[in-house]
PDB file of C-alpha atoms in Angstrom:
ATOM      1  CA  MET A   1      26.592  25.164 102.062  1.00  0.00           C
ATOM      2  CA  SER A   2      26.460  28.056  99.600  1.00  0.00           C
ATOM      3  CA  PHE A   3      24.317  27.945  96.470  1.00  0.00           C
ATOM      4  CA  SER A   4      26.262  30.037  93.969  1.00  0.00           C
ATOM      5  CA  VAL A   5      23.813  29.423  91.142  1.00  0.00           C
ATOM      6  CA  ALA A   6      21.280  31.450  89.220  1.00  0.00           C
ATOM      7  CA  ALA A   7      17.901  31.807  90.890  1.00  0.00           C
ATOM      8  CA  GLY A   8      16.165  30.440  87.813  1.00  0.00           C
ATOM      9  CA  ASP A   9      18.234  27.259  87.975  1.00  0.00           C
ATOM     10  CA  TYR A  10      17.278  26.773  91.610  1.00  0.00           C
ATOM     11  CA  ASP A  11      13.623  27.373  90.732  1.00  0.00           C
ATOM     12  CA  ALA A  12      13.779  24.629  88.108  1.00  0.00           C
ATOM     13  CA  PHE A  13      15.612  22.243  90.411  1.00  0.00           C
ATOM     14  CA  MET A  14      13.928  22.651  93.807  1.00  0.00           C
ATOM     15  CA  GLY A  15      11.255  25.302  93.351  1.00  0.00           C
ATOM     16  CA  ARG A  16       8.874  22.748  91.865  1.00  0.00           C
ATOM     17  CA  TYR A  17       8.837  21.070  95.296  1.00  0.00           C
ATOM     18  CA  SER A  18       9.524  23.972  97.665  1.00  0.00           C
ATOM     19  CA  VAL A  19       6.688  26.174  96.364  1.00  0.00           C
ATOM     20  CA  PRO A  20       3.881  23.720  97.248  1.00  0.00           C
ATOM     21  CA  LEU A  21       5.685  22.868 100.494  1.00  0.00           C
ATOM     22  CA  ALA A  22       5.692  26.522 101.575  1.00  0.00           C
ATOM     23  CA  ALA A  23       1.940  26.730 102.178  1.00  0.00           C
ATOM     24  CA  LEU A  24       1.963  23.520 104.229  1.00  0.00           C
ATOM     25  CA  PHE A  25       4.942  24.705 106.236  1.00  0.00           C
ATOM     26  CA  ALA A  26       3.419  28.118 106.983  1.00  0.00           C
ATOM     27  CA  ASP A  27       0.278  26.356 108.222  1.00  0.00           C
ATOM     28  CA  PHE A  28       2.357  23.995 110.368  1.00  0.00           C
ATOM     29  CA  ALA A  29       4.228  26.949 111.884  1.00  0.00           C
ATOM     30  CA  GLY A  30       0.901  28.569 112.767  1.00  0.00           C
ATOM     31  CA  VAL A  31       1.645  31.852 110.990  1.00  0.00           C
ATOM     32  CA  ALA A  32      -1.008  34.340 112.088  1.00  0.00           C
ATOM     33  CA  ASN A  33      -2.216  37.779 111.045  1.00  0.00           C
ATOM     34  CA  GLY A  34      -0.279  40.617 112.603  1.00  0.00           C
ATOM     35  CA  TRP A  35       2.949  38.669 112.984  1.00  0.00           C
ATOM     36  CA  GLN A  36       6.388  39.894 112.004  1.00  0.00           C
ATOM     37  CA  VAL A  37       8.159  36.906 110.435  1.00  0.00           C
ATOM     38  CA  LEU A  38      11.748  36.180 109.450  1.00  0.00           C
ATOM     39  CA  ASP A  39      12.483  33.735 106.615  1.00  0.00           C
ATOM     40  CA  VAL A  40      15.951  32.276 107.270  1.00  0.00           C
ATOM     41  CA  GLY A  41      17.718  30.975 104.169  1.00  0.00           C
ATOM     42  CA  CYS A  42      15.024  32.342 101.897  1.00  0.00           C
ATOM     43  CA  GLY A  43      16.617  31.299  98.592  1.00  0.00           C
ATOM     44  CA  PRO A  44      14.870  32.949  95.640  1.00  0.00           C
ATOM     45  CA  GLY A  45      11.763  33.364  97.797  1.00  0.00           C
ATOM     46  CA  ALA A  46       9.432  30.343  97.742  1.00  0.00           C
ATOM     47  CA  LEU A  47       8.444  30.593 101.412  1.00  0.00           C
ATOM     48  CA  THR A  48       8.911  34.362 101.437  1.00  0.00           C
ATOM     49  CA  ARG A  49       6.258  34.770  98.748  1.00  0.00           C
ATOM     50  CA  GLU A  50       3.829  32.582 100.684  1.00  0.00           C
ATOM     51  CA  LEU A  51       4.390  34.709 103.788  1.00  0.00           C
ATOM     52  CA  VAL A  52       3.944  37.935 101.825  1.00  0.00           C
ATOM     53  CA  ASP A  53       0.666  36.651 100.393  1.00  0.00           C
ATOM     54  CA  ARG A  54      -0.568  36.006 103.929  1.00  0.00           C
ATOM     55  CA  LEU A  55       0.841  38.946 105.871  1.00  0.00           C
ATOM     56  CA  GLY A  56       2.010  41.602 103.394  1.00  0.00           C
ATOM     57  CA  PRO A  57       5.575  42.640 102.539  1.00  0.00           C
ATOM     58  CA  ASP A  58       6.008  45.000 105.487  1.00  0.00           C
ATOM     59  CA  ALA A  59       5.622  42.070 107.888  1.00  0.00           C
ATOM     60  CA  ILE A  60       8.360  39.956 106.331  1.00  0.00           C
ATOM     61  CA  SER A  61      12.145  39.993 106.563  1.00  0.00           C
ATOM     62  CA  ALA A  62      14.424  37.450 104.909  1.00  0.00           C
ATOM     63  CA  VAL A  63      18.088  36.479 104.790  1.00  0.00           C
ATOM     64  CA  ASP A  64      20.210  34.238 102.606  1.00  0.00           C
ATOM     65  CA  PRO A  65      23.982  33.690 102.254  1.00  0.00           C
ATOM     66  CA  SER A  66      23.754  33.532  98.439  1.00  0.00           C
ATOM     67  CA  GLU A  67      24.064  36.929  96.768  1.00  0.00           C
ATOM     68  CA  SER A  68      22.218  35.738  93.654  1.00  0.00           C
ATOM     69  CA  PHE A  69      19.281  34.553  95.760  1.00  0.00           C
ATOM     70  CA  VAL A  70      19.159  37.805  97.734  1.00  0.00           C
ATOM     71  CA  ALA A  71      19.072  39.764  94.481  1.00  0.00           C
ATOM     72  CA  ALA A  72      16.302  37.561  93.086  1.00  0.00           C
ATOM     73  CA  ALA A  73      14.162  37.730  96.225  1.00  0.00           C
ATOM     74  CA  THR A  74      14.592  41.511  96.415  1.00  0.00           C
ATOM     75  CA  GLU A  75      13.485  41.908  92.804  1.00  0.00           C
ATOM     76  CA  ARG A  76      10.598  39.474  93.025  1.00  0.00           C
ATOM     77  CA  LEU A  77       9.195  40.681  96.348  1.00  0.00           C
ATOM     78  CA  PRO A  78       9.283  44.502  96.577  1.00  0.00           C
ATOM     79  CA  GLY A  79       8.917  45.839 100.094  1.00  0.00           C
ATOM     80  CA  VAL A  80      10.413  42.801 101.819  1.00  0.00           C
ATOM     81  CA  ASN A  81      13.500  43.475 103.934  1.00  0.00           C
ATOM     82  CA  VAL A  82      15.914  40.997 102.300  1.00  0.00           C
ATOM     83  CA  ARG A  83      19.482  40.893 103.600  1.00  0.00           C
ATOM     84  CA  HIS A  84      22.650  39.020 102.701  1.00  0.00           C
ATOM     85  CA  ALA A  85      23.441  37.014 105.841  1.00  0.00           C
ATOM     86  CA  ALA A  86      23.916  33.500 107.174  1.00  0.00           C
ATOM     87  CA  ALA A  87      21.664  31.839 109.722  1.00  0.00           C
ATOM     88  CA  GLU A  88      24.533  31.633 112.181  1.00  0.00           C
ATOM     89  CA  GLN A  89      24.843  35.443 112.323  1.00  0.00           C
ATOM     90  CA  LEU A  90      21.442  37.025 111.900  1.00  0.00           C
ATOM     91  CA  PRO A  91      21.604  40.832 111.605  1.00  0.00           C
ATOM     92  CA  PHE A  92      18.617  41.506 113.852  1.00  0.00           C
ATOM     93  CA  GLN A  93      17.934  42.452 117.451  1.00  0.00           C
ATOM     94  CA  ASP A  94      16.895  40.044 120.182  1.00  0.00           C
ATOM     95  CA  GLY A  95      13.167  39.315 120.178  1.00  0.00           C
ATOM     96  CA  GLN A  96      12.483  41.245 116.969  1.00  0.00           C
ATOM     97  CA  PHE A  97      10.115  38.716 115.362  1.00  0.00           C
ATOM     98  CA  ASP A  98       7.002  36.777 116.247  1.00  0.00           C
ATOM     99  CA  ALA A  99       8.380  33.849 114.262  1.00  0.00           C
ATOM    100  CA  ALA A 100      11.582  32.712 112.597  1.00  0.00           C
ATOM    101  CA  LEU A 101      11.154  30.053 109.917  1.00  0.00           C
ATOM    102  CA  ALA A 102      13.675  27.997 107.945  1.00  0.00           C
ATOM    103  CA  GLN A 103      12.382  25.955 105.024  1.00  0.00           C
ATOM    104  CA  LEU A 104      14.836  23.363 103.638  1.00  0.00           C
ATOM    105  CA  VAL A 105      17.790  25.170 105.214  1.00  0.00           C
ATOM    106  CA  VAL A 106      18.943  23.546 108.464  1.00  0.00           C
ATOM    107  CA  HIS A 107      20.744  20.699 106.668  1.00  0.00           C
ATOM    108  CA  PHE A 108      22.826  23.249 104.743  1.00  0.00           C
ATOM    109  CA  MET A 109      23.767  25.427 107.725  1.00  0.00           C
ATOM    110  CA  SER A 110      27.495  25.323 108.490  1.00  0.00           C
ATOM    111  CA  ASP A 111      26.516  25.015 112.168  1.00  0.00           C
ATOM    112  CA  PRO A 112      22.869  23.962 112.619  1.00  0.00           C
ATOM    113  CA  VAL A 113      22.957  24.408 116.409  1.00  0.00           C
ATOM    114  CA  ALA A 114      24.263  27.968 116.065  1.00  0.00           C
ATOM    115  CA  GLY A 115      21.738  28.735 113.340  1.00  0.00           C
ATOM    116  CA  LEU A 116      18.762  27.492 115.329  1.00  0.00           C
ATOM    117  CA  ARG A 117      20.036  29.273 118.430  1.00  0.00           C
ATOM    118  CA  GLU A 118      20.144  32.509 116.433  1.00  0.00           C
ATOM    119  CA  MET A 119      16.592  31.925 115.244  1.00  0.00           C
ATOM    120  CA  GLY A 120      15.529  31.540 118.859  1.00  0.00           C
ATOM    121  CA  ARG A 121      17.392  34.711 119.802  1.00  0.00           C
ATOM    122  CA  VAL A 122      15.619  36.918 117.260  1.00  0.00           C
ATOM    123  CA  ALA A 123      12.196  35.476 118.118  1.00  0.00           C
ATOM    124  CA  ARG A 124      10.346  37.201 120.930  1.00  0.00           C
ATOM    125  CA  PRO A 125       9.899  35.292 124.199  1.00  0.00           C
ATOM    126  CA  GLY A 126       7.266  32.692 123.434  1.00  0.00           C
ATOM    127  CA  GLY A 127       7.643  33.323 119.710  1.00  0.00           C
ATOM    128  CA  THR A 128       7.704  30.529 117.159  1.00  0.00           C
ATOM    129  CA  VAL A 129      10.759  28.882 115.645  1.00  0.00           C
ATOM    130  CA  ALA A 130      10.044  26.362 112.898  1.00  0.00           C
ATOM    131  CA  ALA A 131      12.065  24.414 110.363  1.00  0.00           C
ATOM    132  CA  CYS A 132      11.647  21.620 107.860  1.00  0.00           C
ATOM    133  CA  VAL A 133      14.080  19.294 106.063  1.00  0.00           C
ATOM    134  CA  TRP A 134      13.395  16.670 103.406  1.00  0.00           C
ATOM    135  CA  ASP A 135      13.402  13.079 104.625  1.00  0.00           C
ATOM    136  CA  HIS A 136      16.582  12.205 102.755  1.00  0.00           C
ATOM    137  CA  ALA A 137      17.623   9.507 105.215  1.00  0.00           C
ATOM    138  CA  GLY A 138      14.265   7.744 104.956  1.00  0.00           C
ATOM    139  CA  GLY A 139      14.293   7.779 101.166  1.00  0.00           C
ATOM    140  CA  ARG A 140      11.212   9.979 100.929  1.00  0.00           C
ATOM    141  CA  GLY A 141      12.801  13.210  99.718  1.00  0.00           C
ATOM    142  CA  PRO A 142      12.225  14.554  96.203  1.00  0.00           C
ATOM    143  CA  LEU A 143      15.819  13.707  95.284  1.00  0.00           C
ATOM    144  CA  SER A 144      15.641  10.120  96.540  1.00  0.00           C
ATOM    145  CA  PRO A 145      15.079   8.566  93.076  1.00  0.00           C
ATOM    146  CA  LEU A 146      18.312  10.174  91.867  1.00  0.00           C
ATOM    147  CA  TRP A 147      20.351   9.105  94.906  1.00  0.00           C
ATOM    148  CA  ASP A 148      18.923   5.576  94.830  1.00  0.00           C
ATOM    149  CA  ALA A 149      20.059   5.213  91.234  1.00  0.00           C
ATOM    150  CA  ALA A 150      23.453   6.728  92.084  1.00  0.00           C
ATOM    151  CA  ARG A 151      24.016   4.060  94.728  1.00  0.00           C
ATOM    152  CA  VAL A 152      23.474   1.376  92.083  1.00  0.00           C
ATOM    153  CA  LEU A 153      26.425   2.878  90.219  1.00  0.00           C
ATOM    154  CA  ASP A 154      28.492   3.324  93.386  1.00  0.00           C
ATOM    155  CA  SER A 155      27.433   1.805  96.691  1.00  0.00           C
ATOM    156  CA  SER A 156      29.623   4.257  98.604  1.00  0.00           C
ATOM    157  CA  VAL A 157      27.498   7.254  97.562  1.00  0.00           C
ATOM    158  CA  GLU A 158      25.858   8.744 100.663  1.00  0.00           C
ATOM    159  CA  GLY A 159      23.663  11.284  98.961  1.00  0.00           C
ATOM    160  CA  GLU A 160      22.164  13.711 101.472  1.00  0.00           C
ATOM    161  CA  SER A 161      21.043  11.199 104.079  1.00  0.00           C
ATOM    162  CA  PHE A 162      23.811  12.234 106.493  1.00  0.00           C
ATOM    163  CA  LEU A 163      22.865  15.923 106.593  1.00  0.00           C
ATOM    164  CA  ALA A 164      21.484  17.510 109.746  1.00  0.00           C
ATOM    165  CA  GLY A 165      17.781  17.000 110.325  1.00  0.00           C
ATOM    166  CA  SER A 166      17.291  14.564 107.455  1.00  0.00           C
ATOM    167  CA  ARG A 167      16.779  11.477 109.617  1.00  0.00           C
ATOM    168  CA  HIS A 168      13.813  10.701 111.839  1.00  0.00           C
ATOM    169  CA  GLY A 169      13.854  12.665 115.082  1.00  0.00           C
ATOM    170  CA  HIS A 170      17.085  14.551 114.499  1.00  0.00           C
ATOM    171  CA  LEU A 171      15.544  17.929 113.737  1.00  0.00           C
ATOM    172  CA  ALA A 172      13.549  17.806 116.972  1.00  0.00           C
ATOM    173  CA  GLU A 173      16.747  16.855 118.835  1.00  0.00           C
ATOM    174  CA  LEU A 174      18.430  19.970 117.473  1.00  0.00           C
ATOM    175  CA  PHE A 175      15.515  22.133 118.637  1.00  0.00           C
ATOM    176  CA  GLU A 176      15.778  20.683 122.135  1.00  0.00           C
ATOM    177  CA  THR A 177      19.561  21.112 122.159  1.00  0.00           C
ATOM    178  CA  VAL A 178      19.255  24.873 121.687  1.00  0.00           C
ATOM    179  CA  GLY A 179      16.667  25.156 124.466  1.00  0.00           C
ATOM    180  CA  LEU A 180      13.480  25.723 122.479  1.00  0.00           C
ATOM    181  CA  HIS A 181      10.269  24.873 124.329  1.00  0.00           C
ATOM    182  CA  GLU A 182       7.119  22.884 123.512  1.00  0.00           C
ATOM    183  CA  VAL A 183       8.835  21.213 120.578  1.00  0.00           C
ATOM    184  CA  ARG A 184       6.401  19.538 118.205  1.00  0.00           C
ATOM    185  CA  ALA A 185       7.306  17.399 115.192  1.00  0.00           C
ATOM    186  CA  GLY A 186       5.335  16.459 112.105  1.00  0.00           C
ATOM    187  CA  VAL A 187       5.633  15.350 108.494  1.00  0.00           C
ATOM    188  CA  LEU A 188       4.580  17.408 105.488  1.00  0.00           C
ATOM    189  CA  GLU A 189       4.022  15.756 102.104  1.00  0.00           C
ATOM    190  CA  VAL A 190       3.793  17.240  98.628  1.00  0.00           C
ATOM    191  CA  ASP A 191       2.921  15.516  95.354  1.00  0.00           C
ATOM    192  CA  VAL A 192       4.473  16.948  92.197  1.00  0.00           C
ATOM    193  CA  GLN A 193       3.553  15.721  88.730  1.00  0.00           C
ATOM    194  CA  HIS A 194       6.244  15.494  86.092  1.00  0.00           C
ATOM    195  CA  PRO A 195       4.909  15.481  82.506  1.00  0.00           C
ATOM    196  CA  THR A 196       8.022  13.887  81.001  1.00  0.00           C
ATOM    197  CA  PHE A 197      11.152  12.141  82.200  1.00  0.00           C
ATOM    198  CA  ASP A 198      13.344  14.865  80.677  1.00  0.00           C
ATOM    199  CA  GLU A 199      11.443  17.571  82.588  1.00  0.00           C
ATOM    200  CA  TRP A 200      12.342  15.689  85.781  1.00  0.00           C
ATOM    201  CA  TRP A 201      15.961  14.976  84.758  1.00  0.00           C
ATOM    202  CA  GLU A 202      17.208  18.212  83.200  1.00  0.00           C
ATOM    203  CA  PRO A 203      17.295  20.301  86.419  1.00  0.00           C
ATOM    204  CA  PHE A 204      19.795  17.817  87.871  1.00  0.00           C
ATOM    205  CA  THR A 205      22.236  18.864  85.136  1.00  0.00           C
ATOM    206  CA  LEU A 206      22.250  22.507  86.305  1.00  0.00           C
ATOM    207  CA  GLY A 207      24.705  21.900  89.143  1.00  0.00           C
ATOM    208  CA  VAL A 208      22.409  22.980  91.983  1.00  0.00           C
ATOM    209  CA  GLY A 209      23.112  21.602  95.456  1.00  0.00           C
ATOM    210  CA  PRO A 210      24.797  18.291  96.277  1.00  0.00           C
ATOM    211  CA  ALA A 211      22.683  16.325  93.780  1.00  0.00           C
ATOM    212  CA  GLY A 212      23.415  18.711  90.928  1.00  0.00           C
ATOM    213  CA  GLY A 213      27.081  18.777  91.871  1.00  0.00           C
ATOM    214  CA  TYR A 214      27.172  14.987  91.807  1.00  0.00           C
ATOM    215  CA  VAL A 215      25.552  14.741  88.378  1.00  0.00           C
ATOM    216  CA  THR A 216      27.693  17.421  86.749  1.00  0.00           C
ATOM    217  CA  GLY A 217      30.816  15.880  88.301  1.00  0.00           C
ATOM    218  CA  LEU A 218      30.316  12.558  86.531  1.00  0.00           C
ATOM    219  CA  ASP A 219      32.042  11.853  83.242  1.00  0.00           C
ATOM    220  CA  PRO A 220      29.670  11.686  80.237  1.00  0.00           C
ATOM    221  CA  GLU A 221      29.520   7.879  80.216  1.00  0.00           C
ATOM    222  CA  LYS A 222      28.609   7.569  83.890  1.00  0.00           C
ATOM    223  CA  ARG A 223      26.128  10.421  83.592  1.00  0.00           C
ATOM    224  CA  ALA A 224      24.411   8.601  80.728  1.00  0.00           C
ATOM    225  CA  ARG A 225      24.322   5.390  82.793  1.00  0.00           C
ATOM    226  CA  LEU A 226      22.823   7.284  85.742  1.00  0.00           C
ATOM    227  CA  LYS A 227      20.190   8.847  83.511  1.00  0.00           C
ATOM    228  CA  ALA A 228      19.274   5.432  82.109  1.00  0.00           C
ATOM    229  CA  LEU A 229      19.019   3.944  85.593  1.00  0.00           C
ATOM    230  CA  CYS A 230      16.733   6.764  86.707  1.00  0.00           C
ATOM    231  CA  ARG A 231      14.522   6.291  83.654  1.00  0.00           C
ATOM    232  CA  GLU A 232      14.243   2.569  84.400  1.00  0.00           C
ATOM    233  CA  ARG A 233      13.376   3.112  88.048  1.00  0.00           C
ATOM    234  CA  LEU A 234      10.759   5.838  87.596  1.00  0.00           C
ATOM    235  CA  PRO A 235       7.212   5.119  86.376  1.00  0.00           C
ATOM    236  CA  PRO A 236       6.252   5.941  82.777  1.00  0.00           C
ATOM    237  CA  ALA A 237       5.522   9.635  82.292  1.00  0.00           C
ATOM    238  CA  PRO A 238       3.530  11.451  83.392  1.00  0.00           C
ATOM    239  CA  PHE A 239       4.433  10.426  86.929  1.00  0.00           C
ATOM    240  CA  VAL A 240       4.134  11.872  90.416  1.00  0.00           C
ATOM    241  CA  VAL A 241       6.983  12.309  92.893  1.00  0.00           C
ATOM    242  CA  SER A 242       5.751  12.329  96.483  1.00  0.00           C
ATOM    243  CA  ALA A 243       8.153  14.062  98.855  1.00  0.00           C
ATOM    244  CA  CYS A 244       8.046  14.207 102.650  1.00  0.00           C
ATOM    245  CA  ALA A 245       9.694  16.756 104.916  1.00  0.00           C
ATOM    246  CA  TRP A 246      10.391  16.420 108.615  1.00  0.00           C
ATOM    247  CA  SER A 247       8.932  19.530 110.234  1.00  0.00           C
ATOM    248  CA  VAL A 248       9.451  20.837 113.753  1.00  0.00           C
ATOM    249  CA  ARG A 249       8.286  23.899 115.616  1.00  0.00           C
ATOM    250  CA  GLY A 250       8.986  25.199 119.087  1.00  0.00           C
ATOM    251  CA  HIS A 251       8.870  28.358 121.162  1.00  0.00           C
ATOM    252  CA  ALA A 252      11.673  30.674 122.188  1.00  0.00           C
TER     253      ALA A 252
END
């Protein structure tokens, strides 16, 4: 899936969750000093920035299929080798990196098996491949309150629970399918405080990702009903949204 939206809109929508997740994910992947690391599907640079802070810009390369995100990451993170490319066709040599990481990306790859296989290809023999995906299927993703309310309006709404890697065990299955070794799975959890209901709601109206597309595609009456349902189902502000991500790492 392509995110043809402004980087600032993505920051408001998902950055509030992906930024705190990045540090946990880098720890889970075992990122170590001296490594050369590729950030696959970097977006505007949440994980990329975390990697730069740990290893320096010269150690980091990044790719994304969204031109607006590539431009934003290039501007925000001088010295990082940011390229416009999809996970399924990485523009790098075999074994070029010590690690290839994909934060909140596998479920949006057009071909997750091909994307993970490419990540394994560009990692050196024994190098690390790691990915994480929100637990959409288990109802523990940051967007779950919105999708739960949407299903009250329309029981046929699937949300993002069907996407690759979003159900228990599926991400690890994908790693094993592409032949990665010593596959290890875990769960990462972030807690994000929202000072007001409107601060939580407004980013959904920016049209980012499947959730944003769903909200902006509703007619005004249904959108107002969805907003009211969300307000009823969430705690009084300020409130905390706890979000869990399935996380898997393996070796090429």
